[in-house]
Amino acid sequence: MEPGEIHALLGENGAGKSTLMNVLYGLYQPDEGEILVDGRPLKLKGPSDAIAAGIGMVHQHFMLVPVFTVAENVMLGAEQVKGGFTGFLDRRRARREVAEVSERYNLRVDPDAVIEDLPVGIQQRVEIVKALTREVDLLILDEPTAVLTPQETEELLAVMRSLKAAGKSIVFITHKLGEVKAIADRITVIRRGKTVGTASPSASRDELAALMVGRSVRLTVDKKPATPGKPILEVSGLVVDDDRQVRAVDGVDLTVHAGEVLGIAGVQGNGQTELIEAVMGLRPVLAGTVTLDGETVHGWPTKKVLRAGVGYVPEDRSVDGLVKEFSVAENLVLDIYDRPPFGKGLSLKPDAIAQSAKERIEQFDVRTSSADAPVGTLSGGNQQKVIVARELSRPLKLFIAAQPTRGVDVGSIEFIHSRVIRERDIGTAVMVVSSELDEVIGLADRIAVMYRGRIIGVVSPDTPREEIGLLMAGITPDTAAAAPEGPGNEDNA
Amino acid sequence: MAVPEVAVTAVDEGFWTRTRKTGAVVLALGLLAAVLFGALATDQQARFTLSETEGGAALEINGTVGAILFGLIAAAAGAALLAGVPKRWFTLLLGVGLVGFVLSFLCWQVSAAPAGSNFMPLVNVVRNTFVLALPLIFGALAGVLCERSGVVNVAIEGQLLMGAFSGALFGSISGSVWVGLVAAAIGGAFISLLLAVFAIRYLVDQVVMGIVLNLLAVGITGFLYERLMQTDATKYNSAPRFGTWEIPLLKDIPLIGPALFRSNIFLYLGLLLVLVIHFALFRTRWGLRTRSVGEHPTAADTLGVKVLRLRYRNVIMAGLVAGVGGASYTLALFSFTKNMIGGKGFIALAALIFGRWSPTGALLAALFFGFADQLATYLGAIGSSIPSQFLAMLPYLATILAVAGLVGRVRAPAADGKPYIKG
């Protein structure tokens, strides 16, 4: 790393980027090898050593205490105290420090705001301020854009540029090619824990992707135009609360037709999860109706919804999609274990389950040592294929996939995408929810953008990314005219 | 930089906010008190004497008038809450409502008591409230220290018992109250250390571990009590006791003086600890780190806070505090008997929750429980028509209501009970 350099670390999920950086930040101990700072080897026993060496890190999942104020979070671990051994906190000085740093780097935050009340973009800013008050020279940003709207991403890139101008070095971890090309001075690509090459930002997207995956990949989804049929899923006036009894879905109307893919775009946490869970009968519907092929299904238990011909890929596979300790074969029949030929009366039919597992594993290219291996031992991509295989093995009217390729390698992404399109082509209504805008654009025939529990607009996938991005930030074409000029879009990827 | 500032939308709770719901309950209670207690009260004077006896200066009010008046005051506080007042008034109005209800109830009870005992000696009531609350205060503070750093402390009962036992034993052997006090603290810390090692190092479920430790403490102290203390009580179970320390000037304040400032070291220590821990928790580096570890230990770790070390330290400090609380029995009031804490540790746990994991809140909750306890005794003494078991039940009922969300949202530290595993 050079001073004042932005170095991108590019790699697929699970390639080892975050692990490498956690070692650099002292959270994990290296098995072998050493770290050199200014030519001297550095031994890191813990994060405090890293901070002392001038290394700061913004984690993918923010390391902020939700009930603390901004100033409290910033000072934690490096508290300014007065009054000797009593360790009495000097809050005024902490506040002033936050104000100074946010002034100097143009990172506006209110030192007295409580973290849990702040939107994620601002929380991230607090993380950066936190690192800067510790006077770091090297800042590690781990997947900083995963939770941001395209506009917030632009702001972040601008902040990174100003930090670079101030002589700070930045390691920027990501798997998004566009951002890397927009900002990086140098790119290192990592695959399966090894550096496989360095590249300059002038390299083309395809070259970078090929380096990342180890072979050439298609970044777009091949599909023919859709031929929508009759409406299958109709949601009208839907109102749903989240776990904290806060309104999450606030009057959503949408229709999915047979033979089309409706993509739901939006920044995470705008009600997508709750919408899907309400449709699946996993969450109470407070108002509105949900009909499936003309039949009212809200208020039905989930099992009945599934039996009515709905396939469902939940967004968090390890919590909701699979029983990790169960074998691959068992996970493949979780939905129909009690139906012939897999179960009869009180008993299961292991032979039938094994036989069907063998077929599914082949059809869906699940890479596993055996059908009896616990599903938790598979890689993320293969776990996801197990879920997709299970859900697509029933005759479906509606297929709902939430974050179908999160944390999945590029090879499996291609496969899952092709399966989704194949399902559409045989006349199933498909709904895809994803926080990856590229995925939604690639798969969908129509895109509904969710913002704060409402569908703020339905657009075609040919709509420019910027326009969809504005919708994701809650700015519709009519409000945009009144709004002040947006952040600099001139340097879009 | 032009930032599309995303404002945080307030949660739209509709008309029935928590304030309004609470207001409705208080209003109903107040009206009930005014009507029911007013009807049952007699025309006798209800006397609240400032001394310990019937004579002397007293506050007096006609029973019927008092019951109705205080009932209406409670109802008015409820109505104000229902009408929608700013949030900062909430606690005050709720307090006024509850106190009004209690006073209305007392006007009825005192005025309806047989002649000769139709007075309430306030000094007595206040003093005994604090005496009864004292083990709860120490216990709840032990809970605060532990749980604010993310370790659930169900073992308060065991810590108090062990403190009481070792205070008695070593106090007796050495003949010194101070040795007894130190031994009591170490006894409590011993139970805490076991909790810390198993919960933090071996990741045993903290609630299960707490219960096991309580049983262990009962077992060890019971065994040694029978083997040592019962066979030779003069040698092993006759600890010296702390005397009464009168605080100059303060002891002459009417009501408060005789009730609080002619007391033993434990009351002063308990109240002092409440202040010190409250201040430390919210104003010092240690407090900030403790709270961060109780809420989000990973975040604290990434900033160089030693999560496990801090938890060990806090859990052991909790044991020291609870141990001293146990000694408030054996080095001031009684000699040791088997299982003498008798569930107070669990009520302390309730006070901790009722007080929302804050030292001052825990103090108020402990005093409330102590008062209910004292009230039950008092009503028994004046031959009240209300069964004392019913009153003894009140603290628990109050805790259930508190946990159910009547008194604001009760939120435990987010990482409470979750072991921290690095990486």
XYZ file of N, CA and C in Angstrom, chain A residues 25 28 47 59 62-65 67-68 72 75-77 79 86-89 91 106 108 116-117 119 122 125 130 134 155 452 485, chain B residues 1-9 11 279 282-285 288-289 291-292 295-296 298-299 301-306 411 422-423:
192
model
N -6.533 -6.402 10.927
C -7.066 -5.562 11.991
C -6.864 -6.202 13.367
N -8.240 -11.685 13.971
C -7.820 -13.082 13.844
C -6.297 -13.125 13.877
N -7.164 -5.782 18.171
C -7.490 -4.563 17.437
C -6.783 -3.333 17.994
N -16.415 -2.240 9.413
C -16.844 -3.614 9.162
C -18.115 -3.637 8.331
N -21.974 -3.114 10.916
C -21.419 -2.002 11.680
C -21.141 -2.377 13.112
N -20.048 -1.894 13.617
C -19.670 -2.140 15.002
C -20.034 -0.921 15.840
N -21.320 -0.672 15.916
C -21.799 0.468 16.677
C -22.783 -0.039 17.724
N -22.737 0.548 18.900
C -23.688 0.160 19.944
C -24.978 0.940 19.694
N -27.723 1.672 21.221
C -28.365 2.564 22.191
C -27.444 3.697 22.637
N -26.240 3.754 22.097
C -25.325 4.832 22.453
C -25.483 5.987 21.466
N -20.640 8.811 22.018
C -20.268 7.682 22.882
C -19.623 6.567 22.067
N -16.084 7.605 21.075
C -15.035 7.639 22.096
C -14.755 6.272 22.713
N -15.689 5.337 22.565
C -15.512 4.022 23.197
C -14.159 3.400 22.834
N -13.438 2.976 23.850
C -12.144 2.342 23.622
C -11.006 3.330 23.608
N -11.398 6.609 25.280
C -12.119 7.660 25.985
C -11.184 8.757 26.475
N -10.549 8.005 38.556
C -11.982 7.733 38.465
C -12.413 7.509 37.021
N -11.631 7.989 36.088
C -11.976 7.776 34.681
C -13.265 8.475 34.288
N -13.455 9.677 34.799
C -14.660 10.428 34.491
C -14.631 10.880 33.035
N -15.687 10.570 32.294
C -15.691 10.833 30.857
C -15.755 12.324 30.557
N -17.145 14.303 28.128
C -18.050 14.241 26.988
C -17.917 15.448 26.075
N -15.698 16.686 5.895
C -17.023 16.876 5.325
C -17.923 15.664 5.525
N -20.912 14.960 7.695
C -21.812 15.580 8.640
C -22.513 14.548 9.537
N -29.372 4.006 16.872
C -30.475 3.217 16.325
C -31.511 4.081 15.608
N -31.463 5.402 15.805
C -32.400 6.273 15.103
C -31.869 6.720 13.739
N -30.307 6.441 9.825
C -30.305 5.562 8.660
C -28.904 4.970 8.433
N -25.868 7.054 7.292
C -25.277 7.921 8.321
C -24.486 7.076 9.318
N -21.220 6.571 8.115
C -20.425 7.772 8.256
C -19.835 7.835 9.674
N -15.365 7.449 13.373
C -14.765 6.731 14.491
C -13.321 6.357 14.160
N -9.278 8.242 15.463
C -8.143 7.475 15.973
C -6.892 7.709 15.137
N -21.997 9.179 -2.602
C -21.464 10.017 -1.536
C -20.257 9.367 -0.884
N -39.790 2.473 2.129
C -40.538 2.680 3.366
C -41.912 2.038 3.350
N -30.559 19.810 -5.859
C -29.753 19.013 -6.769
C -29.078 17.853 -6.049
N -21.779 18.692 0.467
C -22.410 17.502 -0.115
C -23.916 17.557 0.128
N -24.672 17.439 -0.908
C -26.128 17.418 -0.717
C -26.539 16.012 -0.318
N -27.067 15.911 0.834
C -27.426 14.587 1.335
C -28.929 14.452 1.359
N -29.490 13.487 0.687
C -30.930 13.266 0.828
C -31.193 12.748 2.235
N -31.381 13.671 3.138
C -31.509 13.323 4.554
C -32.764 12.488 4.756
N -32.589 11.316 5.292
C -33.741 10.443 5.527
C -34.180 10.642 6.969
N -35.286 11.290 7.145
C -35.773 11.531 8.500
C -36.302 10.226 9.091
N -36.204 10.109 10.381
C -36.699 8.908 11.037
C -38.172 9.122 11.341
N -39.003 8.271 10.821
C -40.434 8.434 11.066
C -40.760 7.952 12.470
N -42.925 6.272 15.271
C -43.828 5.146 15.179
C -45.236 5.657 15.446
N -23.477 6.663 39.146
C -22.568 7.656 38.579
C -21.508 6.983 37.699
N -22.788 5.627 34.253
C -23.174 6.529 33.178
C -22.174 7.657 32.934
N -21.171 7.783 33.792
C -20.283 8.921 33.639
C -18.811 8.550 33.494
N -18.457 7.306 33.645
C -17.028 7.007 33.615
C -16.685 6.062 32.472
N -15.396 5.955 32.264
C -14.883 5.078 31.213
C -15.303 3.634 31.485
N -18.967 3.219 30.530
C -19.195 3.199 29.083
C -18.801 1.840 28.514
N -17.656 1.352 28.980
C -17.183 0.063 28.457
C -18.084 -1.071 28.922
N -21.263 -0.913 29.634
C -22.520 -0.898 28.882
C -22.311 -1.348 27.448
N -21.179 -0.974 26.847
C -20.948 -1.384 25.457
C -20.799 -2.901 25.367
N -24.132 -4.485 25.514
C -25.015 -4.250 24.382
C -24.475 -4.871 23.099
N -23.210 -4.716 22.841
C -22.653 -5.127 21.546
C -21.176 -5.470 21.752
N -19.075 -7.386 20.313
C -18.181 -7.418 19.153
C -17.667 -6.022 18.834
N -18.576 -5.045 18.902
C -18.158 -3.670 18.634
C -17.095 -3.243 19.647
N -15.064 -5.102 21.257
C -13.824 -5.824 20.987
C -13.032 -5.170 19.861
N -13.730 -4.754 18.797
C -13.014 -4.145 17.674
C -12.387 -2.816 18.065
N -12.803 -2.259 19.191
C -12.201 -0.995 19.624
C -11.180 -1.215 20.723
N -10.817 -2.478 20.930
C -9.754 -2.745 21.879
C -10.221 -2.934 23.313
N -11.521 -3.012 23.540
C -12.001 -3.290 24.896
C -11.870 -4.795 25.138
N -11.307 -5.159 26.272
C -11.127 -6.584 26.571
C -12.434 -7.124 27.158
N -36.275 -2.905 28.751
C -35.392 -3.511 27.759
C -34.086 -3.909 28.422
N -15.189 -15.065 20.365
C -14.452 -14.224 19.418
C -14.529 -14.786 17.998
N -14.641 -13.884 17.044
C -14.569 -14.272 15.645
C -15.915 -14.612 15.039
